[in-house]
XYZ file of C-alpha atoms in Angstrom:
400
model
C -67.444 72.478 -7.126
C -66.994 69.280 -5.141
C -63.223 69.590 -5.368
C -63.381 73.182 -4.137
C -65.598 72.181 -1.207
C -63.282 69.306 -0.370
C -60.212 71.569 -0.349
C -62.046 74.114 1.784
C -62.930 71.431 4.313
C -59.339 70.183 4.387
C -58.143 73.745 4.903
C -60.521 74.221 7.829
C -59.411 70.925 9.383
C -55.773 72.037 9.141
C -56.617 75.376 10.766
C -58.527 73.630 13.556
C -55.584 71.289 14.091
C -53.133 74.184 14.387
C -55.483 75.933 16.829
C -55.547 72.802 19.006
C -51.754 72.593 18.908
C -51.454 76.250 19.915
C -53.845 75.755 22.826
C -52.034 72.652 24.087
C -48.684 74.414 23.767
C -49.866 77.337 25.879
C -51.229 74.884 28.450
C -47.863 73.113 28.490
C -46.028 76.407 28.999
C -48.350 77.277 31.879
C -47.822 73.840 33.428
C -44.052 74.312 33.174
C -44.300 77.690 34.896
C -46.436 76.164 37.658
C -44.100 73.172 38.000
C -41.008 75.369 38.261
C -42.546 77.673 40.852
C -43.881 74.841 43.026
C -40.762 72.660 42.735
C -38.235 75.358 43.558
C -40.544 77.406 45.766
C -40.034 75.186 48.798
C -36.424 73.955 49.226
C -36.011 70.267 49.946
C -35.148 69.700 53.633
C -31.549 68.933 54.615
C -30.706 66.740 57.590
C -27.083 67.518 58.472
C -26.928 64.321 60.501
C -27.672 62.174 57.451
C -24.400 61.670 55.611
C -23.785 57.983 54.794
C -20.441 57.276 53.095
C -20.608 57.241 49.299
C -18.475 56.144 46.360
C -18.358 58.584 43.427
C -17.836 56.920 40.041
C -16.441 59.118 37.259
C -16.213 57.521 33.778
C -13.698 59.437 31.660
C -12.573 59.370 28.042
C -10.440 62.157 26.643
C -10.267 65.743 27.821
C -13.270 67.998 28.290
C -13.168 71.746 28.434
C -11.784 72.654 31.891
C -11.338 68.983 32.784
C -9.290 69.677 35.896
C -11.776 72.173 37.340
C -14.721 69.856 36.642
C -13.156 66.787 38.258
C -11.568 68.711 41.125
C -14.954 70.101 42.162
C -15.916 66.608 43.339
C -12.820 66.585 45.569
C -13.897 69.689 47.456
C -17.020 68.361 49.140
C -18.119 69.417 52.592
C -18.896 65.803 53.434
C -17.359 63.534 56.097
C -16.598 60.334 54.183
C -16.525 59.638 50.471
C -14.447 57.873 47.875
C -13.800 58.915 44.251
C -13.036 56.364 41.535
C -12.024 57.487 38.056
C -12.600 54.872 35.359
C -10.530 55.052 32.155
C -10.379 52.564 29.305
C -7.200 53.485 27.420
C -3.849 53.608 29.227
C -2.734 56.311 26.759
C -5.731 58.547 27.396
C -4.617 62.168 28.038
C -7.142 62.445 30.885
C -4.913 60.192 33.009
C -2.442 63.026 33.468
C -5.221 65.250 34.799
C -6.437 62.554 37.195
C -2.903 61.949 38.471
C -2.578 65.668 39.144
C -5.834 65.577 41.101
C -4.664 62.576 43.118
C -1.473 64.466 43.964
C -3.223 67.732 44.849
C -5.885 66.004 46.986
C -3.667 63.394 48.610
C -5.753 63.401 51.782
C -8.773 62.021 49.912
C -9.588 58.418 49.037
C -9.127 58.567 45.247
C -8.526 55.689 42.852
C -7.709 55.567 39.123
C -8.886 52.396 37.406
C -7.482 51.763 33.925
C -9.187 48.752 32.348
C -10.256 47.753 28.849
C -12.699 45.125 30.124
C -15.945 45.299 28.160
C -19.404 44.258 29.313
C -21.323 45.699 26.350
C -21.303 48.097 23.417
C -21.599 51.252 25.547
C -18.047 51.827 26.775
C -19.125 54.409 29.317
C -21.076 51.689 31.130
C -18.062 49.378 30.989
C -15.997 52.120 32.637
C -18.634 52.474 35.334
C -18.707 48.720 35.949
C -14.907 48.560 36.199
C -14.889 51.435 38.666
C -17.781 49.994 40.700
C -15.748 46.856 41.411
C -13.548 48.990 43.691
C -16.385 50.903 45.364
C -16.165 50.598 49.151
C -19.543 51.991 50.063
C -23.175 51.013 49.558
C -24.265 54.235 47.887
C -22.929 55.046 44.416
C -22.905 58.533 42.901
C -22.457 58.635 39.131
C -21.678 61.856 37.272
C -20.371 62.603 33.782
C -16.905 64.076 33.382
C -18.127 67.465 32.102
C -20.140 68.181 35.263
C -19.048 70.724 37.886
C -20.500 70.966 41.389
C -20.337 73.046 44.554
C -19.043 71.948 47.953
C -22.584 71.215 49.242
C -23.380 68.840 46.369
C -23.089 65.485 48.145
C -24.871 66.639 51.291
C -27.876 67.773 49.277
C -28.260 65.086 46.606
C -28.055 62.289 49.177
C -31.021 63.543 51.235
C -33.898 61.764 49.389
C -32.358 58.372 50.242
C -33.659 58.766 53.773
C -36.863 57.410 52.251
C -36.197 53.686 51.745
C -38.595 53.551 48.795
C -36.323 55.882 46.817
C -34.014 53.979 44.490
C -32.517 56.795 42.412
C -31.824 60.505 42.840
C -31.004 62.632 39.797
C -30.326 66.306 39.007
C -30.993 68.871 36.328
C -28.188 71.086 35.110
C -27.416 74.528 33.748
C -24.796 75.023 31.055
C -21.628 77.057 31.141
C -21.241 77.890 27.463
C -18.316 78.797 25.254
C -19.271 80.088 21.815
C -22.544 81.039 20.143
C -23.321 77.536 18.877
C -23.124 75.993 22.335
C -25.225 78.934 23.545
C -28.062 77.928 21.211
C -27.838 74.324 22.393
C -27.807 75.373 26.042
C -30.913 77.543 25.622
C -32.810 74.617 24.115
C -31.725 72.269 26.905
C -32.633 74.654 29.706
C -35.905 76.102 28.433
C -37.288 73.121 26.530
C -35.844 69.854 27.848
C -35.821 70.837 31.525
C -39.254 72.394 31.202
C -40.502 68.982 30.083
C -38.736 67.347 33.008
C -40.454 69.666 35.489
C -43.861 68.986 33.927
C -43.205 65.228 34.055
C -42.360 65.591 37.729
C -45.758 67.121 38.609
C -47.604 63.811 39.253
C -47.228 62.295 42.710
C -45.159 59.407 41.362
C -42.611 61.771 39.765
C -40.263 61.091 36.874
C -39.269 57.631 35.699
C -35.813 58.290 34.267
C -32.467 59.811 35.248
C -29.743 62.042 33.800
C -26.008 61.490 33.448
C -25.414 64.795 35.235
C -26.019 62.930 38.515
C -27.365 59.507 39.397
C -27.362 58.461 43.053
C -28.152 54.759 43.353
C -27.572 52.243 46.186
C -25.815 49.016 45.240
C -28.860 46.982 46.279
C -31.001 48.852 43.740
C -28.375 48.391 41.032
C -28.270 44.672 41.814
C -32.072 44.486 41.710
C -32.080 45.604 38.055
C -29.257 43.253 37.063
C -26.239 45.491 37.612
C -24.489 47.546 34.971
C -24.721 44.528 32.661
C -28.448 45.245 32.293
C -27.769 48.601 30.618
C -24.422 47.870 28.944
C -25.836 47.821 25.401
C -28.098 50.883 25.672
C -27.189 54.283 24.290
C -29.381 56.049 26.894
C -27.766 54.361 29.888
C -28.799 57.218 32.188
C -32.447 56.861 31.141
C -32.317 53.125 31.895
C -30.762 53.703 35.328
C -33.944 55.556 36.224
C -36.455 53.509 34.272
C -35.414 50.021 35.409
C -35.481 50.793 39.159
C -39.019 52.152 38.717
C -39.980 48.841 37.101
C -38.442 47.098 40.129
C -40.685 49.062 42.508
C -38.445 51.979 43.501
C -39.005 55.717 43.098
C -36.869 58.235 41.210
C -36.546 61.601 42.953
C -35.548 64.810 41.213
C -33.232 66.792 43.471
C -33.510 70.569 43.570
C -29.720 70.806 43.390
C -28.598 72.135 40.003
C -25.194 71.008 38.764
C -23.236 72.845 36.083
C -22.543 71.380 32.670
C -19.465 72.782 30.927
C -20.493 72.911 27.289
C -17.743 73.299 24.728
C -18.161 75.146 21.448
C -18.728 72.946 18.387
C -19.444 73.664 14.775
C -23.097 73.705 13.808
C -22.954 70.436 11.851
C -21.625 68.540 14.884
C -24.293 70.008 17.135
C -27.087 69.077 14.711
C -25.768 65.521 14.371
C -25.599 65.169 18.158
C -29.090 66.565 18.599
C -30.502 64.195 15.975
C -28.778 61.290 17.730
C -30.336 62.306 21.031
C -33.704 62.767 19.326
C -33.634 59.270 17.885
C -32.507 57.931 21.231
C -35.461 59.615 22.977
C -37.802 58.308 20.292
C -36.865 54.676 20.893
C -36.715 55.126 24.682
C -40.085 56.891 25.061
C -41.938 56.632 21.714
C -45.273 58.043 22.878
C -43.619 60.779 24.877
C -41.536 61.719 21.855
C -44.602 61.861 19.616
C -46.374 63.988 22.210
C -43.743 66.719 21.854
C -45.781 68.015 18.901
C -48.100 69.561 21.490
C -45.267 71.690 22.939
C -44.018 73.529 19.843
C -46.267 76.575 20.086
C -43.769 78.889 18.408
C -43.868 76.735 15.274
C -47.569 75.885 15.205
C -48.607 79.509 15.778
C -46.494 80.490 12.770
C -48.155 77.778 10.700
C -51.581 78.943 11.872
C -50.742 82.506 10.855
C -49.751 81.295 7.394
C -52.787 79.000 7.074
C -55.166 81.866 7.940
C -53.435 84.313 5.563
C -52.345 86.614 8.367
C -55.766 86.842 10.006
C -56.430 88.505 13.358
C -56.925 85.023 14.823
C -53.506 84.003 13.564
C -51.781 87.064 15.017
C -53.548 86.704 18.378
C -52.558 83.050 18.617
C -48.963 83.871 17.695
C -48.712 86.639 20.294
C -50.199 84.478 23.054
C -47.948 81.513 22.220
C -44.747 83.526 21.920
C -45.323 85.630 25.028
C -46.231 82.587 27.113
C -43.209 80.721 25.750
C -40.848 83.557 26.673
C -42.351 83.871 30.146
C -41.943 80.122 30.652
C -38.318 80.283 29.439
C -37.614 83.111 31.891
C -39.245 81.376 34.862
C -37.644 77.978 34.186
C -34.273 79.134 32.904
C -33.512 82.352 34.751
C -35.518 82.254 37.982
C -35.494 78.500 38.689
C -32.303 77.116 37.137
C -30.476 80.454 37.379
C -28.983 79.913 33.954
C -26.959 83.000 32.921
C -27.167 82.043 29.246
C -30.963 82.217 29.180
C -30.949 85.497 31.064
C -28.619 87.043 28.506
C -30.050 85.510 25.337
C -33.771 85.091 26.048
C -34.590 86.661 22.680
C -33.041 83.638 20.921
C -35.667 81.235 22.300
C -38.056 81.365 19.276
C -35.186 80.664 16.862
C -33.981 77.777 19.032
C -37.520 76.356 18.989
C -37.609 76.426 15.183
C -34.322 74.533 15.008
C -35.466 72.117 17.707
C -38.674 71.381 15.787
C -36.692 70.571 12.639
C -34.472 68.191 14.610
C -37.555 66.609 16.198
C -38.872 65.863 12.709
C -35.556 64.341 11.630
C -35.634 62.187 14.756
C -38.472 60.152 13.229
C -36.386 59.179 10.223
C -34.090 56.173 10.454
C -32.240 54.422 13.263
C -28.679 55.205 12.219
C -26.603 57.421 14.485
C -23.131 58.869 14.312
C -21.223 58.686 17.567
C -17.825 60.409 17.429
C -17.095 59.218 13.921
C -18.637 55.748 14.303
C -21.706 54.737 12.309
C -24.036 52.703 14.536
C -27.651 51.587 14.661
C -30.290 51.802 17.342
C -32.631 48.892 17.860
C -36.317 49.456 18.617
C -35.682 49.122 22.345
C -32.790 51.616 22.373
C -29.816 49.264 22.272
C -26.690 49.928 20.235
C -26.075 47.649 17.276
C -22.572 47.495 15.842
C -22.433 46.755 12.078
C -20.570 43.501 11.528
C -18.469 44.929 8.719
C -17.050 47.770 10.823
C -14.318 47.874 13.391
C -15.630 49.114 16.698
C -13.900 51.535 18.972
C -16.642 53.647 20.488
C -15.758 56.731 22.477
C -17.602 57.573 25.665
C -20.380 60.081 25.471
C -21.131 62.552 28.254
């Protein structure tokens, strides 16, 4: 009798817990809808007279899908004065041929190719950035990964927040140009889940406290204030640190309303899962409480669990319908209306399945600190730094 009562009480506690998770998920979805509408509802002002010269740093390793088109888009800016510096580590890298073609085709622009194997830490992308930055002529640096594509108004728009001297970093969200069904699933998750979280984080007056590799605009004085690229040279999430450290130094991070395009290549499912688990573990060590709090955003999963726990009760079905409908509305508002992502518009019906996969990866993110990075087995320390096993040779490829 006592055992039966105990089990009944446990069952009720579990049901109550799932109800709370469903409620918080719906609230999160509503907040994301509100954040997207308010953020994109009023365009950020553009002062055409504000166009300080900038140096664009492009770290490159290997060839991306449509490498020429991606890199060339930065050479077609409607902007009076800017410099582009491509940083490459290996003199035999096939990307050098693409860069040389760009230099030839845009001979009227100030473009440099820096080939250097100088290391300042375990993250080779940061070493490439540091080597390129040594040749930067201008005070304002614009960093962008090699698989990013932009329009001709990119520089004019992302530079605008720097008119406020308290702003230390400007960053951008992105929409994915997909190739293949696997990259489509990954793109849907990024647009409707990750970016939804970014918009919610941006609601408070102080805004976000991190940045993305899709675009990081940072003045040299701010970079020097945090210790230069050397300060982030051993971190896997270098882009996160380039937003976080300036905030600690008293500067603000501003999220631009300009959306860049991320050219996402098709991978096999195993590679995608491994990459997602690596990112999950990286987010866990970078923002442990924020990562744990993601449990309150998986309404698709928790409503299913509530339905099972209540044996298909009316309460369970009502909660599931509310959670799923709200989730789909949020995905449409954030992905299609705000970010104008064609993938979400076409494959909105895949959102619940993507959420189930994302939840499984979130769970795996709690287990272990080992990561696989392009064939290399590495470890993450508790503060997010990369640790190279002493018994392994190290030749880490650059991540985008």
